[in-house]
Coordinates of C-alpha atoms in Angstrom, one line a residue:
M1 CA -9.1 -10.9 19.5
F2 CA -8.7 -7.2 20.8
Y3 CA -10.7 -4.6 19.1
Y4 CA -9.3 -1.8 21.6
E5 CA -6.1 -0.7 22.8
A6 CA -5.2 1.8 25.7
S7 CA -4.0 5.2 24.8
G8 CA -5.9 7.5 27.3
R9 CA -4.1 9.5 29.7
D10 CA -6.4 7.7 32.9
G11 CA -5.7 4.3 31.5
L12 CA -9.3 4.1 29.3
R13 CA -9.7 2.0 26.6
V14 CA -10.5 4.0 23.5
A15 CA -10.9 3.1 19.5
L16 CA -8.1 2.4 17.2
N17 CA -7.3 5.9 15.4
I18 CA -7.7 5.3 11.5
V19 CA -5.8 8.0 9.4
L20 CA -6.5 8.2 5.8
S21 CA -4.5 9.4 2.8
E22 CA -6.3 10.9 -0.1
E23 CA -6.0 7.9 -2.2
E24 CA -7.8 5.6 0.7
Q25 CA -10.2 8.4 1.2
S26 CA -11.3 8.4 -2.5
E27 CA -11.0 4.6 -2.8
L28 CA -13.5 4.2 0.1
T29 CA -15.6 6.3 -0.8
Q30 CA -16.0 5.1 -4.0
L31 CA -16.4 1.5 -2.7
V32 CA -19.7 3.2 -0.8
R33 CA -21.1 4.8 -4.1
S34 CA -20.6 2.0 -6.6
K35 CA -23.8 0.0 -7.5
L36 CA -21.1 -2.8 -8.2
T37 CA -19.8 -2.9 -5.0
S38 CA -21.2 -5.9 -2.7
V39 CA -23.5 -4.8 0.2
R40 CA -21.1 -6.3 2.9
L41 CA -18.0 -4.5 1.5
A42 CA -19.8 -1.0 1.0
Q43 CA -21.0 -1.4 5.0
R44 CA -17.4 -2.1 5.9
A45 CA -16.1 0.9 3.8
R46 CA -18.9 3.2 5.6
I47 CA -17.5 1.8 8.9
V48 CA -14.1 2.7 8.0
L49 CA -15.3 6.5 6.7
L50 CA -16.9 7.2 9.8
A51 CA -13.6 5.8 11.8
A52 CA -11.3 8.3 10.0
E53 CA -13.9 10.9 11.0
G54 CA -13.4 10.5 14.7
N55 CA -16.4 8.7 15.5
Q56 CA -16.6 6.1 18.4
N57 CA -17.7 2.6 17.7
T58 CA -20.7 3.2 19.9
V59 CA -21.5 6.0 17.5
I60 CA -21.0 4.1 14.5
A61 CA -23.3 1.1 15.5
A62 CA -26.1 3.3 16.3
Q63 CA -25.8 5.3 13.1
L64 CA -25.7 1.9 11.0
S65 CA -27.7 -0.2 13.1
L66 CA -24.9 -2.6 13.6
G67 CA -23.5 -4.3 16.9
R68 CA -20.5 -2.4 18.4
V69 CA -18.2 -5.7 18.0
Q70 CA -18.9 -5.9 14.7
V71 CA -17.8 -2.4 13.9
A72 CA -14.7 -2.8 16.1
R73 CA -13.8 -5.9 14.0
W74 CA -13.9 -4.0 10.7
R75 CA -12.0 -0.9 12.1
E76 CA -9.3 -3.2 13.6
R77 CA -8.9 -5.2 10.4
Y78 CA -8.6 -2.1 8.2
A79 CA -6.1 -0.8 10.7
Q80 CA -3.8 -3.7 10.3
H81 CA -4.5 -4.7 6.9
R82 CA -5.8 -1.7 4.9
L83 CA -8.2 -2.3 2.1
A84 CA -7.3 -6.2 2.0
G85 CA -8.5 -6.7 5.6
I86 CA -12.5 -5.8 4.6
E87 CA -12.1 -7.3 1.2
R88 CA -12.9 -10.8 2.7
G89 CA -13.7 -12.1 5.8
R90 CA -11.9 -14.5 7.8
P91 CA -13.2 -18.1 7.1
R92 CA -15.8 -19.4 9.9
G93 CA -16.0 -22.3 11.5
A94 CA -13.2 -25.0 12.7
P95 CA -9.9 -25.4 10.4
T96 CA -10.2 -27.4 7.8
S97 CA -8.4 -30.9 8.8
T98 CA -5.6 -32.5 6.4
F99 CA -5.3 -36.3 6.2
D100 CA -4.4 -39.1 4.2
V101 CA -7.4 -40.1 2.2
A102 CA -5.4 -42.8 0.2
R103 CA -5.3 -44.4 4.1
L104 CA -9.0 -44.0 4.6
V105 CA -9.7 -45.7 1.5
E106 CA -7.4 -48.6 1.9
L107 CA -8.4 -49.1 5.7
T108 CA -12.0 -49.2 4.3
T109 CA -11.3 -51.7 1.8
Q110 CA -8.8 -53.8 2.9
S111 CA -8.9 -53.9 6.9
T112 CA -11.9 -54.5 9.5
P113 CA -11.9 -53.0 12.9
A114 CA -11.0 -54.9 16.1
A115 CA -14.4 -55.8 17.3
A116 CA -16.6 -55.6 14.1
T117 CA -17.5 -56.7 10.5
H118 CA -17.1 -53.8 8.8
W119 CA -16.2 -50.0 9.6
S120 CA -18.6 -47.1 10.4
T121 CA -18.0 -43.7 10.5
R122 CA -17.4 -43.5 14.5
T123 CA -14.8 -46.1 14.4
M124 CA -13.0 -44.6 11.3
A125 CA -12.9 -41.4 12.6
A126 CA -11.3 -42.6 16.3
E127 CA -9.0 -44.4 14.3
L128 CA -7.7 -41.7 11.8
G129 CA -8.5 -39.0 14.7
I130 CA -10.9 -36.5 12.3
S131 CA -14.5 -36.2 12.5
A132 CA -17.2 -38.9 12.1
A133 CA -18.5 -36.1 9.1
S134 CA -15.1 -35.7 7.4
V135 CA -15.3 -39.8 7.2
S136 CA -18.7 -39.8 5.6
R137 CA -18.0 -37.1 3.1
H138 CA -14.8 -38.9 2.0
W139 CA -16.9 -42.1 1.9
R140 CA -19.5 -40.3 -0.3
A141 CA -16.9 -38.7 -2.7
N142 CA -15.2 -42.2 -3.2
G143 CA -18.5 -44.4 -3.3
L144 CA -17.7 -46.5 -0.3
K145 CA -20.5 -48.4 1.2
P146 CA -19.1 -50.6 4.1
H147 CA -22.3 -50.9 6.1
R148 CA -24.1 -52.2 2.5
V149 CA -24.1 -55.7 1.5
R150 CA -25.4 -57.1 -1.7
G151 CA -25.8 -60.9 -2.7
F152 CA -24.1 -62.3 -5.8
K153 CA -23.2 -65.7 -6.5
I154 CA -21.3 -66.7 -9.6
S155 CA -22.8 -69.3 -12.0
R156 CA -20.4 -72.4 -12.4
D157 CA -23.0 -73.6 -15.0
P158 CA -20.8 -74.8 -18.0
Q159 CA -23.6 -73.3 -20.8
F160 CA -23.9 -70.3 -18.7
V161 CA -23.2 -67.9 -21.6
Q162 CA -25.5 -69.9 -23.8
K163 CA -28.6 -69.9 -21.5
L164 CA -28.0 -66.4 -20.9
E165 CA -28.2 -64.8 -24.2
D166 CA -31.1 -67.4 -24.8
I167 CA -33.3 -66.0 -22.2
V168 CA -32.3 -62.3 -22.3
G169 CA -32.8 -62.7 -26.3
L170 CA -36.5 -63.4 -25.2
Y171 CA -36.8 -60.4 -23.0
M172 CA -35.1 -57.9 -25.6
S173 CA -36.4 -59.4 -28.7
P174 CA -39.7 -61.7 -27.8
P175 CA -40.7 -63.8 -30.9
E176 CA -43.8 -62.8 -33.0
H177 CA -47.0 -64.5 -32.4
A178 CA -45.8 -66.3 -29.2
L179 CA -46.2 -66.3 -25.7
V180 CA -43.3 -65.9 -23.4
L181 CA -44.1 -67.3 -19.7
C182 CA -41.4 -66.9 -16.5
C183 CA -42.4 -69.7 -14.3
D184 CA -40.9 -70.0 -10.7
E185 CA -42.2 -71.2 -7.0
R186 CA -41.5 -69.5 -3.9
R187 CA -41.9 -70.7 -0.4
W188 CA -43.5 -68.4 2.4
I189 CA -43.7 -68.8 6.2
P190 CA -46.5 -67.2 7.9
R191 CA -45.6 -64.7 10.7
S192 CA -47.4 -63.9 13.8
P193 CA -49.8 -61.3 14.4
D194 CA -47.9 -57.8 14.9
C195 CA -49.1 -54.8 16.7
L196 CA -50.9 -52.6 14.0
L197 CA -50.1 -48.7 13.7
T198 CA -51.9 -46.5 16.0
F199 CA -52.2 -42.5 16.4
G200 CA -48.4 -41.7 18.2
K201 CA -47.0 -45.3 18.0
P202 CA -45.5 -46.7 14.7
G203 CA -46.6 -50.3 13.7
T204 CA -44.3 -52.8 15.2
R205 CA -43.3 -56.3 14.5
T206 CA -42.3 -59.0 16.9
H207 CA -38.7 -60.7 16.8
D208 CA -40.1 -64.1 16.8
Y209 CA -43.0 -65.6 15.0
K210 CA -44.8 -69.0 15.2
P211 CA -44.9 -71.0 12.0
H212 CA -47.8 -72.9 11.1
G213 CA -46.6 -74.6 8.5
T214 CA -45.7 -73.2 4.7
T215 CA -47.0 -73.0 1.6
S216 CA -45.9 -72.7 -1.9
L217 CA -47.0 -70.5 -5.0
S218 CA -46.4 -71.4 -8.4
A219 CA -46.8 -68.7 -10.7
A220 CA -46.0 -68.1 -14.6
L221 CA -45.6 -64.2 -15.5
D222 CA -46.6 -63.1 -19.0
L223 CA -43.7 -61.1 -20.6
A224 CA -45.8 -58.9 -22.3
T225 CA -48.4 -57.9 -20.2
S226 CA -47.2 -58.9 -16.4
K227 CA -50.6 -60.9 -15.9
V228 CA -49.7 -63.5 -13.4
I229 CA -51.2 -67.3 -13.4
G230 CA -50.7 -68.6 -10.1
E231 CA -51.3 -72.0 -8.3
L232 CA -50.6 -72.4 -4.4
E233 CA -49.8 -75.9 -3.2
R234 CA -48.2 -77.2 0.3
R235 CA -45.9 -79.4 -0.7
H236 CA -43.6 -79.2 -4.1
R237 CA -43.9 -82.4 -6.2
S238 CA -44.3 -83.0 -10.0
A239 CA -47.4 -84.2 -9.7
K240 CA -48.4 -80.4 -8.4
F241 CA -45.8 -79.0 -11.4
L242 CA -48.3 -80.8 -13.6
Q243 CA -51.5 -79.7 -12.3
F244 CA -49.6 -75.9 -12.9
L245 CA -48.5 -76.7 -16.5
K246 CA -52.3 -78.0 -17.1
A247 CA -53.7 -74.5 -15.7
I248 CA -51.1 -72.7 -17.8
D249 CA -52.1 -74.8 -20.9
A250 CA -56.0 -73.9 -20.0
A251 CA -55.1 -70.2 -19.6
V252 CA -52.9 -69.6 -22.9
P253 CA -54.7 -69.4 -26.4
T254 CA -54.4 -72.9 -28.3
D255 CA -53.0 -71.4 -31.3
Q256 CA -49.8 -69.6 -29.9
D257 CA -46.3 -71.2 -29.5
V258 CA -45.3 -71.0 -25.6
H259 CA -42.0 -70.3 -24.3
L260 CA -41.2 -71.4 -20.6
I261 CA -38.6 -70.0 -18.8
M262 CA -37.8 -72.1 -15.6
D263 CA -35.2 -72.9 -13.5
N264 CA -33.6 -76.3 -13.5
Y265 CA -35.2 -78.1 -10.6
G266 CA -35.8 -81.7 -10.1
T267 CA -39.7 -81.8 -10.3
H268 CA -39.3 -79.9 -13.8
K269 CA -37.3 -83.1 -15.3
T270 CA -39.0 -85.8 -14.1
E271 CA -40.4 -88.5 -16.8
E272 CA -44.0 -87.2 -16.4
V273 CA -43.0 -83.8 -17.1
R274 CA -41.0 -84.9 -20.2
A275 CA -43.8 -86.9 -21.6
W276 CA -46.0 -83.8 -21.2
F277 CA -43.7 -81.3 -23.0
A278 CA -43.0 -84.2 -25.5
A279 CA -46.5 -84.4 -26.4
R280 CA -47.2 -80.7 -26.8
P281 CA -44.5 -79.5 -29.5
R282 CA -45.8 -76.0 -29.2
Y283 CA -44.0 -75.3 -25.6
H284 CA -40.5 -74.8 -25.8
V285 CA -38.4 -74.9 -22.5
H286 CA -35.5 -72.5 -21.4
L287 CA -33.9 -73.3 -18.4
T288 CA -31.9 -70.9 -16.4
P289 CA -28.5 -71.4 -15.0
T290 CA -27.5 -73.1 -12.2
S291 CA -27.1 -70.3 -9.2
A292 CA -28.6 -67.6 -11.8
S293 CA -32.4 -67.6 -10.8
W294 CA -32.6 -64.0 -11.0
L295 CA -32.4 -64.1 -14.8
N296 CA -36.2 -65.2 -14.2
L297 CA -38.2 -62.1 -14.5
V298 CA -41.0 -63.6 -12.2
E299 CA -38.8 -63.1 -9.5
R300 CA -39.7 -59.3 -9.9
F301 CA -43.2 -60.1 -9.1
F302 CA -42.1 -62.7 -5.9
G303 CA -40.2 -59.3 -4.6
Q304 CA -43.2 -57.3 -4.9
I305 CA -45.4 -59.6 -3.4
S306 CA -43.1 -60.0 -0.5
V307 CA -42.2 -56.7 0.2
R308 CA -46.1 -55.3 0.0
W309 CA -48.1 -58.0 1.1
I310 CA -46.5 -60.9 2.9
K311 CA -43.5 -59.8 5.3
R312 CA -45.8 -56.9 6.8
N313 CA -48.8 -58.7 6.8
A314 CA -50.0 -60.9 10.2
H315 CA -51.1 -64.6 9.3
T316 CA -52.3 -66.9 11.7
S317 CA -52.5 -70.0 9.5
V318 CA -51.4 -71.4 6.0
A319 CA -55.2 -70.6 4.8
D320 CA -54.8 -66.9 5.8
L321 CA -51.5 -66.6 4.0
E322 CA -52.9 -68.5 1.2
Q323 CA -55.9 -66.2 0.8
S324 CA -53.6 -63.3 1.0
I325 CA -51.7 -64.3 -1.9
R326 CA -54.6 -65.0 -4.0
H327 CA -55.9 -61.3 -3.1
H328 CA -52.7 -60.1 -4.2
I329 CA -52.6 -61.8 -7.4
D330 CA -56.0 -60.7 -8.3
T331 CA -55.0 -57.4 -7.3
H332 CA -51.9 -57.1 -9.3
N333 CA -53.8 -58.6 -12.7
A334 CA -56.3 -56.1 -12.1
A335 CA -54.0 -53.2 -12.5
H336 CA -50.8 -55.0 -14.1
K337 CA -48.1 -53.1 -15.6
P338 CA -45.2 -54.9 -17.6
F339 CA -42.0 -55.6 -16.4
V340 CA -39.2 -54.1 -18.6
W341 CA -35.9 -56.1 -19.0
R342 CA -33.0 -53.8 -20.0
K343 CA -29.9 -55.2 -19.3
T344 CA -28.3 -56.9 -22.3
A345 CA -26.5 -60.1 -22.2
D346 CA -23.0 -58.3 -23.1
A347 CA -24.0 -55.8 -19.8
I348 CA -24.5 -58.7 -17.8
L349 CA -21.5 -60.6 -18.8
T350 CA -19.4 -57.9 -18.1
S351 CA -20.8 -57.1 -14.9
V352 CA -20.1 -61.2 -14.2
A353 CA -16.8 -61.0 -15.1
R354 CA -15.8 -57.8 -12.8
A355 CA -17.3 -59.5 -10.1
A356 CA -15.3 -62.5 -10.5
T357 CA -12.4 -60.6 -11.2
K358 CA -12.9 -59.4 -7.6
L359 CA -13.7 -61.9 -5.8
S360 CA -10.6 -63.9 -7.3

């Protein structure tokens, strides 16, 4: 952009000459004096008025404490476009790129790149010839997250709806004068020791681990208080499960009915276990549907103990791992907070139907 024109007799470059009519003079003066005028527009109007008096750009810049190039810019714009030239500044940055957003959405949801399982902002930008920032902006606007994967499995249990309504009904409206216990078991493999956090260096973890055996935690979560009754065992058998049931029976009041929510596991249906429940009619068993262990609220506790204590802790033996698990259970029970189930059965069925439609 040129701010000067050659008009001198000796070939010197001088500033553009500004000639104002009476109406333009009055209009610019009113902009300078008005309290409703923006600071930038009033400043530009002063530049034009001083230029109309015959002042050079360097003189105007010194008087208004501005840069000479800035003064020359608004002087030229007024000379070319009059008042419209100084009312708004030209948009800064690169011009806005226009492309087919529908094609971006279609490529993201219906295709994959040549050598990857999903699109990234850079691979999509190279495909469409736009910037990665533009791809990211339109992904956010359309709620697309191709880098994220959520696990979801459709249950094929023929009694899925009945079991779902039964269990969610216990969560949303638990029976009076009764205990609701969520029971399940989880296996863990102890990891090898990792490098600890030090000054100037984050904590690190090796890519491999040395297995020293496994252990399993059987836990019963009280729906009302989220207190946990836990039993550790090396091998999950029916005899160990009976031992766990006896521990529950010793910990709960004897004058209350007990509703047990547990999965449809083989060790839970042996003749010994069935006889134990038959001899204790105050126990009511509610089995989760097949491939729907997420309905068991104790999974929330397992996720908590896994993230906060197991995965990032160093265990060199099964005994060390079991001691850590017991410590976490004691810590949890000392400052327990109830887990609240908020999803109704209708909301879950709607989500399952939506997922089944998309998968099919």
